[in-house]
Amino acid sequence: MSNFVFEPTRVASLPVSGSDARFPVARVFCLGRNYHWGDALNAVREVPAYFMKPATSVIDATGELAFPTQTQQFCHEIELVVAIGIDGFEISEAQALNHVWGYAAGLDLTRRDLQMAAKAVGNPWEPAKAFDGSAPITPIVPASRNGHPQQGAIWLSVNGVERQRSDLENQIWSVSEIVSQLSHSVSLRAGDLIMTGTPPGVASLEAGDVINGGISGIGEFEVRIGSRPAD
Ligand code: MN
């Protein structure tokens, strides 16, 4: 018997690739720009901004994804997901990969119109980024089995037409740098996920769209966008 006034919220989790085990999700950190998009924004290699999604936004990247409410511009962003397995604060770059449990491919789904509206007036991004189901992610591939990939194709297509393609080696900030930098801002915990930013080519999704995406050697997925909710 506990003295909680109701049962604690269920733990969000993701499958572990090739196993019955599940990876319990603590928090989700998301980087801003981490690939060159061919515009001036990356002219200076500034420390990337980060935002968060709640663990409750994490879902398996399979089946049908609900079309969120309150948006006319529902966008895909394919990203490498880093899964933290060991707590750490002020982790050095040299030690950073020791804290990484594994990797996955994920979608940082975004209500772009709400993000633009928030940016325009300096409001937080949560309505654009932190909605239910906004982080579909593939099963996590353990680093103990697959190592720490530094390169590999990352791509996304919609209805068979490719929209995003790059390579992990094009990431502006390496996983070691990202983990180290983030751990100087907050104490990282086992279970934290880091979505590491998306290559160029982000665009809107429509009801019924079929998305295929993945990262070579890490994971691939196919999902379908559900019908648009009645407003
Ligand atoms: Mn993103």
JSON list of C-alpha atoms and ligand atoms in Angstrom, two decimals:
[
{"chain": "A", "resi": 1, "resn": "MET", "atom": "CA", "xyz": [0.00, 0.00, 0.00]},
{"chain": "A", "resi": 2, "resn": "SER", "atom": "CA", "xyz": [1.25, 3.46, -0.83]},
{"chain": "A", "resi": 3, "resn": "ASN", "atom": "CA", "xyz": [-0.01, 6.82, 0.40]},
{"chain": "A", "resi": 4, "resn": "PHE", "atom": "CA", "xyz": [-0.33, 8.32, -3.06]},
{"chain": "A", "resi": 5, "resn": "VAL", "atom": "CA", "xyz": [-3.75, 9.95, -3.42]},
{"chain": "A", "resi": 6, "resn": "PHE", "atom": "CA", "xyz": [-4.09, 8.12, -6.74]},
{"chain": "A", "resi": 7, "resn": "GLU", "atom": "CA", "xyz": [-1.94, 5.66, -8.63]},
{"chain": "A", "resi": 8, "resn": "PRO", "atom": "CA", "xyz": [1.20, 7.33, -9.97]},
{"chain": "A", "resi": 9, "resn": "THR", "atom": "CA", "xyz": [1.11, 8.03, -13.69]},
{"chain": "A", "resi": 10, "resn": "ARG", "atom": "CA", "xyz": [2.17, 5.16, -15.87]},
{"chain": "A", "resi": 11, "resn": "VAL", "atom": "CA", "xyz": [5.74, 5.18, -17.08]},
{"chain": "A", "resi": 12, "resn": "ALA", "atom": "CA", "xyz": [6.20, 6.02, -20.74]},
{"chain": "A", "resi": 13, "resn": "SER", "atom": "CA", "xyz": [8.49, 3.54, -22.47]},
{"chain": "A", "resi": 14, "resn": "LEU", "atom": "CA", "xyz": [9.82, 2.40, -25.81]},
{"chain": "A", "resi": 15, "resn": "PRO", "atom": "CA", "xyz": [10.66, -1.09, -27.05]},
{"chain": "A", "resi": 16, "resn": "VAL", "atom": "CA", "xyz": [14.27, -2.20, -27.13]},
{"chain": "A", "resi": 17, "resn": "SER", "atom": "CA", "xyz": [15.15, -3.46, -30.60]},
{"chain": "A", "resi": 18, "resn": "GLY", "atom": "CA", "xyz": [15.44, -7.23, -30.80]},
{"chain": "A", "resi": 19, "resn": "SER", "atom": "CA", "xyz": [14.31, -7.78, -27.22]},
{"chain": "A", "resi": 20, "resn": "ASP", "atom": "CA", "xyz": [11.25, -8.02, -24.99]},
{"chain": "A", "resi": 21, "resn": "ALA", "atom": "CA", "xyz": [12.78, -5.36, -22.74]},
{"chain": "A", "resi": 22, "resn": "ARG", "atom": "CA", "xyz": [11.45, -1.83, -22.65]},
{"chain": "A", "resi": 23, "resn": "PHE", "atom": "CA", "xyz": [13.31, 1.45, -22.14]},
{"chain": "A", "resi": 24, "resn": "PRO", "atom": "CA", "xyz": [11.58, 3.65, -19.54]},
{"chain": "A", "resi": 25, "resn": "VAL", "atom": "CA", "xyz": [11.38, 7.26, -20.71]},
{"chain": "A", "resi": 26, "resn": "ALA", "atom": "CA", "xyz": [12.11, 10.08, -18.27]},
{"chain": "A", "resi": 27, "resn": "ARG", "atom": "CA", "xyz": [12.24, 13.36, -20.23]},
{"chain": "A", "resi": 28, "resn": "VAL", "atom": "CA", "xyz": [12.61, 14.38, -23.86]},
{"chain": "A", "resi": 29, "resn": "PHE", "atom": "CA", "xyz": [15.06, 17.14, -24.79]},
{"chain": "A", "resi": 30, "resn": "CYS", "atom": "CA", "xyz": [15.01, 18.46, -28.36]},
{"chain": "A", "resi": 31, "resn": "LEU", "atom": "CA", "xyz": [17.71, 20.42, -30.13]},
{"chain": "A", "resi": 32, "resn": "GLY", "atom": "CA", "xyz": [17.08, 23.19, -32.60]},
{"chain": "A", "resi": 33, "resn": "ARG", "atom": "CA", "xyz": [19.17, 23.46, -35.73]},
{"chain": "A", "resi": 34, "resn": "ASN", "atom": "CA", "xyz": [21.83, 20.75, -35.97]},
{"chain": "A", "resi": 35, "resn": "TYR", "atom": "CA", "xyz": [22.18, 20.44, -39.77]},
{"chain": "A", "resi": 36, "resn": "HIS", "atom": "CA", "xyz": [22.96, 23.17, -42.27]},
{"chain": "A", "resi": 37, "resn": "TRP", "atom": "CA", "xyz": [19.78, 24.17, -44.04]},
{"chain": "A", "resi": 38, "resn": "GLY", "atom": "CA", "xyz": [21.48, 26.25, -46.70]},
{"chain": "A", "resi": 39, "resn": "ASP", "atom": "CA", "xyz": [20.50, 29.56, -45.15]},
{"chain": "A", "resi": 40, "resn": "ALA", "atom": "CA", "xyz": [22.25, 32.08, -42.95]},
{"chain": "A", "resi": 41, "resn": "LEU", "atom": "CA", "xyz": [21.01, 30.74, -39.62]},
{"chain": "A", "resi": 42, "resn": "ASN", "atom": "CA", "xyz": [24.02, 28.44, -39.17]},
{"chain": "A", "resi": 43, "resn": "ALA", "atom": "CA", "xyz": [26.63, 30.96, -40.24]},
{"chain": "A", "resi": 44, "resn": "VAL", "atom": "CA", "xyz": [27.90, 30.94, -36.66]},
{"chain": "A", "resi": 45, "resn": "ARG", "atom": "CA", "xyz": [28.24, 27.62, -34.81]},
{"chain": "A", "resi": 46, "resn": "GLU", "atom": "CA", "xyz": [26.27, 28.77, -31.83]},
{"chain": "A", "resi": 47, "resn": "VAL", "atom": "CA", "xyz": [25.31, 26.43, -29.03]},
{"chain": "A", "resi": 48, "resn": "PRO", "atom": "CA", "xyz": [21.94, 25.11, -30.20]},
{"chain": "A", "resi": 49, "resn": "ALA", "atom": "CA", "xyz": [18.80, 26.02, -28.35]},
{"chain": "A", "resi": 50, "resn": "TYR", "atom": "CA", "xyz": [16.83, 23.20, -26.79]},
{"chain": "A", "resi": 51, "resn": "PHE", "atom": "CA", "xyz": [13.24, 22.72, -25.80]},
{"chain": "A", "resi": 52, "resn": "MET", "atom": "CA", "xyz": [11.38, 19.79, -24.25]},
{"chain": "A", "resi": 53, "resn": "LYS", "atom": "CA", "xyz": [8.50, 17.46, -24.81]},
{"chain": "A", "resi": 54, "resn": "PRO", "atom": "CA", "xyz": [6.87, 15.56, -21.94]},
{"chain": "A", "resi": 55, "resn": "ALA", "atom": "CA", "xyz": [7.51, 11.83, -21.68]},
{"chain": "A", "resi": 56, "resn": "THR", "atom": "CA", "xyz": [3.78, 11.42, -22.37]},
{"chain": "A", "resi": 57, "resn": "SER", "atom": "CA", "xyz": [4.34, 12.69, -25.92]},
{"chain": "A", "resi": 58, "resn": "VAL", "atom": "CA", "xyz": [6.44, 9.59, -26.74]},
{"chain": "A", "resi": 59, "resn": "ILE", "atom": "CA", "xyz": [4.68, 6.87, -28.75]},
{"chain": "A", "resi": 60, "resn": "ASP", "atom": "CA", "xyz": [5.81, 3.94, -30.85]},
{"chain": "A", "resi": 61, "resn": "ALA", "atom": "CA", "xyz": [6.46, 4.95, -34.47]},
{"chain": "A", "resi": 62, "resn": "THR", "atom": "CA", "xyz": [4.00, 2.47, -35.90]},
{"chain": "A", "resi": 63, "resn": "GLY", "atom": "CA", "xyz": [0.44, 2.37, -37.16]},
{"chain": "A", "resi": 64, "resn": "GLU", "atom": "CA", "xyz": [-1.68, 5.48, -37.37]},
{"chain": "A", "resi": 65, "resn": "LEU", "atom": "CA", "xyz": [-0.68, 8.84, -35.89]},
{"chain": "A", "resi": 66, "resn": "ALA", "atom": "CA", "xyz": [-3.49, 11.07, -34.69]},
{"chain": "A", "resi": 67, "resn": "PHE", "atom": "CA", "xyz": [-3.77, 14.37, -36.55]},
{"chain": "A", "resi": 68, "resn": "PRO", "atom": "CA", "xyz": [-3.48, 16.97, -33.78]},
{"chain": "A", "resi": 69, "resn": "THR", "atom": "CA", "xyz": [-6.07, 19.63, -33.13]},
{"chain": "A", "resi": 70, "resn": "GLN", "atom": "CA", "xyz": [-5.54, 23.38, -33.54]},
{"chain": "A", "resi": 71, "resn": "THR", "atom": "CA", "xyz": [-3.21, 23.32, -36.53]},
{"chain": "A", "resi": 72, "resn": "GLN", "atom": "CA", "xyz": [-3.30, 23.92, -40.25]},
{"chain": "A", "resi": 73, "resn": "GLN", "atom": "CA", "xyz": [0.42, 23.20, -40.59]},
{"chain": "A", "resi": 74, "resn": "PHE", "atom": "CA", "xyz": [1.29, 19.82, -39.09]},
{"chain": "A", "resi": 75, "resn": "CYS", "atom": "CA", "xyz": [4.96, 19.15, -39.94]},
{"chain": "A", "resi": 76, "resn": "HIS", "atom": "CA", "xyz": [7.43, 16.25, -39.90]},
{"chain": "A", "resi": 77, "resn": "GLU", "atom": "CA", "xyz": [11.03, 16.43, -38.63]},
{"chain": "A", "resi": 78, "resn": "ILE", "atom": "CA", "xyz": [13.06, 13.19, -38.81]},
{"chain": "A", "resi": 79, "resn": "GLU", "atom": "CA", "xyz": [15.73, 13.07, -36.09]},
{"chain": "A", "resi": 80, "resn": "LEU", "atom": "CA", "xyz": [18.36, 10.88, -34.46]},
{"chain": "A", "resi": 81, "resn": "VAL", "atom": "CA", "xyz": [17.25, 10.09, -30.91]},
{"chain": "A", "resi": 82, "resn": "VAL", "atom": "CA", "xyz": [19.89, 9.55, -28.21]},
{"chain": "A", "resi": 83, "resn": "ALA", "atom": "CA", "xyz": [18.80, 7.50, -25.18]},
{"chain": "A", "resi": 84, "resn": "ILE", "atom": "CA", "xyz": [20.61, 8.21, -21.92]},
{"chain": "A", "resi": 85, "resn": "GLY", "atom": "CA", "xyz": [21.30, 5.23, -19.66]},
{"chain": "A", "resi": 86, "resn": "ILE", "atom": "CA", "xyz": [23.43, 6.65, -16.84]},
{"chain": "A", "resi": 87, "resn": "ASP", "atom": "CA", "xyz": [22.79, 9.78, -14.76]},
{"chain": "A", "resi": 88, "resn": "GLY", "atom": "CA", "xyz": [25.29, 12.59, -15.10]},
{"chain": "A", "resi": 89, "resn": "PHE", "atom": "CA", "xyz": [25.93, 16.27, -14.49]},
{"chain": "A", "resi": 90, "resn": "GLU", "atom": "CA", "xyz": [28.63, 18.35, -16.20]},
{"chain": "A", "resi": 91, "resn": "ILE", "atom": "CA", "xyz": [29.72, 15.35, -18.27]},
{"chain": "A", "resi": 92, "resn": "SER", "atom": "CA", "xyz": [32.90, 15.86, -20.29]},
{"chain": "A", "resi": 93, "resn": "GLU", "atom": "CA", "xyz": [32.84, 15.27, -24.05]},
{"chain": "A", "resi": 94, "resn": "ALA", "atom": "CA", "xyz": [35.35, 12.46, -23.52]},
{"chain": "A", "resi": 95, "resn": "GLN", "atom": "CA", "xyz": [32.96, 10.68, -21.12]},
{"chain": "A", "resi": 96, "resn": "ALA", "atom": "CA", "xyz": [29.69, 11.56, -22.88]},
{"chain": "A", "resi": 97, "resn": "LEU", "atom": "CA", "xyz": [29.20, 8.38, -24.91]},
{"chain": "A", "resi": 98, "resn": "ASN", "atom": "CA", "xyz": [29.54, 6.28, -21.75]},
{"chain": "A", "resi": 99, "resn": "HIS", "atom": "CA", "xyz": [26.19, 7.79, -20.69]},
{"chain": "A", "resi": 100, "resn": "VAL", "atom": "CA", "xyz": [24.43, 6.84, -23.95]},
{"chain": "A", "resi": 101, "resn": "TRP", "atom": "CA", "xyz": [22.42, 3.62, -23.72]},
{"chain": "A", "resi": 102, "resn": "GLY", "atom": "CA", "xyz": [21.28, 3.51, -27.33]},
{"chain": "A", "resi": 103, "resn": "TYR", "atom": "CA", "xyz": [19.83, 5.21, -30.37]},
{"chain": "A", "resi": 104, "resn": "ALA", "atom": "CA", "xyz": [16.59, 5.41, -32.31]},
{"chain": "A", "resi": 105, "resn": "ALA", "atom": "CA", "xyz": [14.94, 7.29, -35.15]},
{"chain": "A", "resi": 106, "resn": "GLY", "atom": "CA", "xyz": [12.16, 9.67, -34.21]},
{"chain": "A", "resi": 107, "resn": "LEU", "atom": "CA", "xyz": [9.80, 12.32, -35.43]},
{"chain": "A", "resi": 108, "resn": "ASP", "atom": "CA", "xyz": [9.71, 15.73, -33.80]},
{"chain": "A", "resi": 109, "resn": "LEU", "atom": "CA", "xyz": [6.15, 16.43, -34.93]},
{"chain": "A", "resi": 110, "resn": "THR", "atom": "CA", "xyz": [5.39, 20.13, -34.93]},
{"chain": "A", "resi": 111, "resn": "ARG", "atom": "CA", "xyz": [2.34, 22.36, -35.20]},
{"chain": "A", "resi": 112, "resn": "ARG", "atom": "CA", "xyz": [4.36, 24.84, -37.28]},
{"chain": "A", "resi": 113, "resn": "ASP", "atom": "CA", "xyz": [1.71, 27.53, -37.39]},
{"chain": "A", "resi": 114, "resn": "LEU", "atom": "CA", "xyz": [1.59, 27.60, -33.60]},
{"chain": "A", "resi": 115, "resn": "GLN", "atom": "CA", "xyz": [5.42, 27.69, -33.46]},
{"chain": "A", "resi": 116, "resn": "MET", "atom": "CA", "xyz": [5.53, 30.67, -35.83]},
{"chain": "A", "resi": 117, "resn": "ALA", "atom": "CA", "xyz": [2.85, 32.45, -33.83]},
{"chain": "A", "resi": 118, "resn": "ALA", "atom": "CA", "xyz": [4.78, 31.79, -30.60]},
{"chain": "A", "resi": 119, "resn": "LYS", "atom": "CA", "xyz": [8.07, 32.99, -32.10]},
{"chain": "A", "resi": 120, "resn": "ALA", "atom": "CA", "xyz": [6.43, 36.18, -33.34]},
{"chain": "A", "resi": 121, "resn": "VAL", "atom": "CA", "xyz": [5.50, 37.27, -29.84]},
{"chain": "A", "resi": 122, "resn": "GLY", "atom": "CA", "xyz": [8.24, 35.52, -27.83]},
{"chain": "A", "resi": 123, "resn": "ASN", "atom": "CA", "xyz": [5.94, 32.91, -26.30]},
{"chain": "A", "resi": 124, "resn": "PRO", "atom": "CA", "xyz": [7.06, 29.39, -25.30]},
{"chain": "A", "resi": 125, "resn": "TRP", "atom": "CA", "xyz": [6.94, 26.64, -27.92]},
{"chain": "A", "resi": 126, "resn": "GLU", "atom": "CA", "xyz": [5.09, 23.96, -25.97]},
{"chain": "A", "resi": 127, "resn": "PRO", "atom": "CA", "xyz": [1.79, 24.31, -27.83]},
{"chain": "A", "resi": 128, "resn": "ALA", "atom": "CA", "xyz": [3.73, 23.70, -31.06]},
{"chain": "A", "resi": 129, "resn": "LYS", "atom": "CA", "xyz": [5.96, 20.90, -29.84]},
{"chain": "A", "resi": 130, "resn": "ALA", "atom": "CA", "xyz": [4.63, 19.17, -26.73]},
{"chain": "A", "resi": 131, "resn": "PHE", "atom": "CA", "xyz": [1.21, 17.90, -27.78]},
{"chain": "A", "resi": 132, "resn": "ASP", "atom": "CA", "xyz": [0.02, 14.30, -27.26]},
{"chain": "A", "resi": 133, "resn": "GLY", "atom": "CA", "xyz": [1.78, 11.88, -29.57]},
{"chain": "A", "resi": 134, "resn": "SER", "atom": "CA", "xyz": [4.26, 14.48, -30.82]},
{"chain": "A", "resi": 135, "resn": "ALA", "atom": "CA", "xyz": [7.27, 12.16, -30.50]},
{"chain": "A", "resi": 136, "resn": "PRO", "atom": "CA", "xyz": [6.84, 8.86, -32.40]},
{"chain": "A", "resi": 137, "resn": "ILE", "atom": "CA", "xyz": [10.08, 6.89, -31.97]},
{"chain": "A", "resi": 138, "resn": "THR", "atom": "CA", "xyz": [11.38, 3.54, -33.25]},
{"chain": "A", "resi": 139, "resn": "PRO", "atom": "CA", "xyz": [12.65, 0.77, -30.92]},
{"chain": "A", "resi": 140, "resn": "ILE", "atom": "CA", "xyz": [15.92, 1.73, -29.24]},
{"chain": "A", "resi": 141, "resn": "VAL", "atom": "CA", "xyz": [19.04, -0.01, -30.52]},
{"chain": "A", "resi": 142, "resn": "PRO", "atom": "CA", "xyz": [21.49, -0.60, -27.64]},
{"chain": "A", "resi": 143, "resn": "ALA", "atom": "CA", "xyz": [24.96, 0.90, -28.04]},
{"chain": "A", "resi": 144, "resn": "SER", "atom": "CA", "xyz": [26.26, -2.29, -26.41]},
{"chain": "A", "resi": 145, "resn": "ARG", "atom": "CA", "xyz": [25.21, -4.11, -29.58]},
{"chain": "A", "resi": 146, "resn": "ASN", "atom": "CA", "xyz": [25.52, -1.47, -32.29]},
{"chain": "A", "resi": 147, "resn": "GLY", "atom": "CA", "xyz": [28.10, 0.98, -30.99]},
{"chain": "A", "resi": 148, "resn": "HIS", "atom": "CA", "xyz": [27.82, 4.75, -31.45]},
{"chain": "A", "resi": 149, "resn": "PRO", "atom": "CA", "xyz": [27.10, 5.48, -35.12]},
{"chain": "A", "resi": 150, "resn": "GLN", "atom": "CA", "xyz": [28.86, 8.63, -36.36]},
{"chain": "A", "resi": 151, "resn": "GLN", "atom": "CA", "xyz": [27.50, 8.33, -39.88]},
{"chain": "A", "resi": 152, "resn": "GLY", "atom": "CA", "xyz": [24.60, 6.82, -41.73]},
{"chain": "A", "resi": 153, "resn": "ALA", "atom": "CA", "xyz": [21.78, 8.03, -43.95]},
{"chain": "A", "resi": 154, "resn": "ILE", "atom": "CA", "xyz": [18.79, 9.75, -42.33]},
{"chain": "A", "resi": 155, "resn": "TRP", "atom": "CA", "xyz": [15.74, 10.15, -44.54]},
{"chain": "A", "resi": 156, "resn": "LEU", "atom": "CA", "xyz": [12.01, 10.67, -44.69]},
{"chain": "A", "resi": 157, "resn": "SER", "atom": "CA", "xyz": [9.52, 10.29, -47.49]},
{"chain": "A", "resi": 158, "resn": "VAL", "atom": "CA", "xyz": [5.81, 11.05, -47.71]},
{"chain": "A", "resi": 159, "resn": "ASN", "atom": "CA", "xyz": [3.62, 8.97, -50.04]},
{"chain": "A", "resi": 160, "resn": "GLY", "atom": "CA", "xyz": [6.78, 7.62, -51.68]},
{"chain": "A", "resi": 161, "resn": "VAL", "atom": "CA", "xyz": [8.28, 11.06, -52.39]},
{"chain": "A", "resi": 162, "resn": "GLU", "atom": "CA", "xyz": [11.50, 11.81, -50.55]},
{"chain": "A", "resi": 163, "resn": "ARG", "atom": "CA", "xyz": [11.43, 15.05, -48.57]},
{"chain": "A", "resi": 164, "resn": "GLN", "atom": "CA", "xyz": [14.37, 14.81, -46.16]},
{"chain": "A", "resi": 165, "resn": "ARG", "atom": "CA", "xyz": [17.76, 13.15, -46.67]},
{"chain": "A", "resi": 166, "resn": "SER", "atom": "CA", "xyz": [21.09, 13.75, -45.02]},
{"chain": "A", "resi": 167, "resn": "ASP", "atom": "CA", "xyz": [23.73, 11.81, -43.12]},
{"chain": "A", "resi": 168, "resn": "LEU", "atom": "CA", "xyz": [24.53, 11.74, -39.41]},
{"chain": "A", "resi": 169, "resn": "GLU", "atom": "CA", "xyz": [28.02, 12.93, -40.27]},
{"chain": "A", "resi": 170, "resn": "ASN", "atom": "CA", "xyz": [26.45, 16.26, -41.32]},
{"chain": "A", "resi": 171, "resn": "GLN", "atom": "CA", "xyz": [25.30, 17.01, -37.80]},
{"chain": "A", "resi": 172, "resn": "ILE", "atom": "CA", "xyz": [26.78, 20.31, -36.67]},
{"chain": "A", "resi": 173, "resn": "TRP", "atom": "CA", "xyz": [27.09, 19.12, -33.07]},
{"chain": "A", "resi": 174, "resn": "SER", "atom": "CA", "xyz": [28.21, 15.56, -32.37]},
{"chain": "A", "resi": 175, "resn": "VAL", "atom": "CA", "xyz": [26.39, 13.35, -29.90]},
{"chain": "A", "resi": 176, "resn": "SER", "atom": "CA", "xyz": [29.31, 13.73, -27.47]},
{"chain": "A", "resi": 177, "resn": "GLU", "atom": "CA", "xyz": [29.11, 17.51, -27.69]},
{"chain": "A", "resi": 178, "resn": "ILE", "atom": "CA", "xyz": [25.32, 17.50, -27.33]},
{"chain": "A", "resi": 179, "resn": "VAL", "atom": "CA", "xyz": [25.30, 15.23, -24.27]},
{"chain": "A", "resi": 180, "resn": "SER", "atom": "CA", "xyz": [28.10, 17.22, -22.64]},
{"chain": "A", "resi": 181, "resn": "GLN", "atom": "CA", "xyz": [26.52, 20.61, -23.33]},
{"chain": "A", "resi": 182, "resn": "LEU", "atom": "CA", "xyz": [23.07, 19.55, -22.18]},
{"chain": "A", "resi": 183, "resn": "SER", "atom": "CA", "xyz": [24.49, 18.04, -18.99]},
{"chain": "A", "resi": 184, "resn": "HIS", "atom": "CA", "xyz": [25.97, 21.42, -18.10]},
{"chain": "A", "resi": 185, "resn": "SER", "atom": "CA", "xyz": [22.46, 22.88, -18.22]},
{"chain": "A", "resi": 186, "resn": "VAL", "atom": "CA", "xyz": [20.62, 20.12, -16.34]},
{"chain": "A", "resi": 187, "resn": "SER", "atom": "CA", "xyz": [21.45, 16.85, -14.62]},
{"chain": "A", "resi": 188, "resn": "LEU", "atom": "CA", "xyz": [20.81, 14.15, -17.17]},
{"chain": "A", "resi": 189, "resn": "ARG", "atom": "CA", "xyz": [19.01, 11.07, -15.92]},
{"chain": "A", "resi": 190, "resn": "ALA", "atom": "CA", "xyz": [18.81, 7.51, -17.12]},
{"chain": "A", "resi": 191, "resn": "GLY", "atom": "CA", "xyz": [15.73, 7.40, -19.32]},
{"chain": "A", "resi": 192, "resn": "ASP", "atom": "CA", "xyz": [16.18, 10.84, -20.84]},
{"chain": "A", "resi": 193, "resn": "LEU", "atom": "CA", "xyz": [15.88, 11.05, -24.61]},
{"chain": "A", "resi": 194, "resn": "ILE", "atom": "CA", "xyz": [17.55, 13.69, -26.77]},
{"chain": "A", "resi": 195, "resn": "MET", "atom": "CA", "xyz": [16.13, 14.46, -30.21]},
{"chain": "A", "resi": 196, "resn": "THR", "atom": "CA", "xyz": [19.10, 15.91, -32.01]},
{"chain": "A", "resi": 197, "resn": "GLY", "atom": "CA", "xyz": [17.62, 18.13, -34.72]},
{"chain": "A", "resi": 198, "resn": "THR", "atom": "CA", "xyz": [16.40, 17.58, -38.26]},
{"chain": "A", "resi": 199, "resn": "PRO", "atom": "CA", "xyz": [17.91, 17.96, -41.73]},
{"chain": "A", "resi": 200, "resn": "PRO", "atom": "CA", "xyz": [16.33, 20.36, -44.24]},
{"chain": "A", "resi": 201, "resn": "GLY", "atom": "CA", "xyz": [13.12, 19.46, -46.04]},
{"chain": "A", "resi": 202, "resn": "VAL", "atom": "CA", "xyz": [10.55, 19.76, -43.28]},
{"chain": "A", "resi": 203, "resn": "ALA", "atom": "CA", "xyz": [7.04, 20.20, -44.66]},
{"chain": "A", "resi": 204, "resn": "SER", "atom": "CA", "xyz": [3.37, 19.76, -43.89]},
{"chain": "A", "resi": 205, "resn": "LEU", "atom": "CA", "xyz": [1.42, 16.53, -43.56]},
{"chain": "A", "resi": 206, "resn": "GLU", "atom": "CA", "xyz": [-2.14, 15.80, -44.63]},
{"chain": "A", "resi": 207, "resn": "ALA", "atom": "CA", "xyz": [-4.65, 13.25, -43.43]},
{"chain": "A", "resi": 208, "resn": "GLY", "atom": "CA", "xyz": [-3.98, 9.87, -45.01]},
{"chain": "A", "resi": 209, "resn": "ASP", "atom": "CA", "xyz": [-0.31, 10.58, -45.76]},
{"chain": "A", "resi": 210, "resn": "VAL", "atom": "CA", "xyz": [2.02, 7.60, -45.39]},
{"chain": "A", "resi": 211, "resn": "ILE", "atom": "CA", "xyz": [5.40, 8.49, -43.91]},
{"chain": "A", "resi": 212, "resn": "ASN", "atom": "CA", "xyz": [8.45, 6.28, -44.30]},
{"chain": "A", "resi": 213, "resn": "GLY", "atom": "CA", "xyz": [11.59, 7.27, -42.50]},
{"chain": "A", "resi": 214, "resn": "GLY", "atom": "CA", "xyz": [14.65, 5.98, -40.80]},
{"chain": "A", "resi": 215, "resn": "ILE", "atom": "CA", "xyz": [18.33, 6.05, -40.06]},
{"chain": "A", "resi": 216, "resn": "SER", "atom": "CA", "xyz": [20.67, 3.45, -41.57]},
{"chain": "A", "resi": 217, "resn": "GLY", "atom": "CA", "xyz": [21.65, 0.84, -39.04]},
{"chain": "A", "resi": 218, "resn": "ILE", "atom": "CA", "xyz": [19.38, 2.27, -36.35]},
{"chain": "A", "resi": 219, "resn": "GLY", "atom": "CA", "xyz": [15.76, 1.98, -37.36]},
{"chain": "A", "resi": 220, "resn": "GLU", "atom": "CA", "xyz": [13.07, 2.47, -39.97]},
{"chain": "A", "resi": 221, "resn": "PHE", "atom": "CA", "xyz": [9.37, 3.12, -39.63]},
{"chain": "A", "resi": 222, "resn": "GLU", "atom": "CA", "xyz": [6.16, 3.54, -41.56]},
{"chain": "A", "resi": 223, "resn": "VAL", "atom": "CA", "xyz": [3.25, 5.47, -40.12]},
{"chain": "A", "resi": 224, "resn": "ARG", "atom": "CA", "xyz": [0.00, 6.85, -41.53]},
{"chain": "A", "resi": 225, "resn": "ILE", "atom": "CA", "xyz": [-1.58, 10.15, -40.61]},
{"chain": "A", "resi": 226, "resn": "GLY", "atom": "CA", "xyz": [-5.11, 9.88, -39.28]},
{"chain": "A", "resi": 227, "resn": "SER", "atom": "CA", "xyz": [-8.04, 12.00, -40.27]},
{"chain": "A", "resi": 228, "resn": "ARG", "atom": "CA", "xyz": [-8.14, 15.67, -39.45]},
{"chain": "A", "resi": 229, "resn": "PRO", "atom": "CA", "xyz": [-10.14, 16.39, -36.30]},
{"chain": "A", "resi": 230, "resn": "ALA", "atom": "CA", "xyz": [-13.33, 18.39, -36.55]},
{"chain": "A", "resi": 231, "resn": "ASP", "atom": "CA", "xyz": [-12.60, 21.89, -35.22]},
{"chain": "B", "resi": 1, "resn": "MN", "atom": "MN", "xyz": [13.22, 19.22, -34.31]}
]
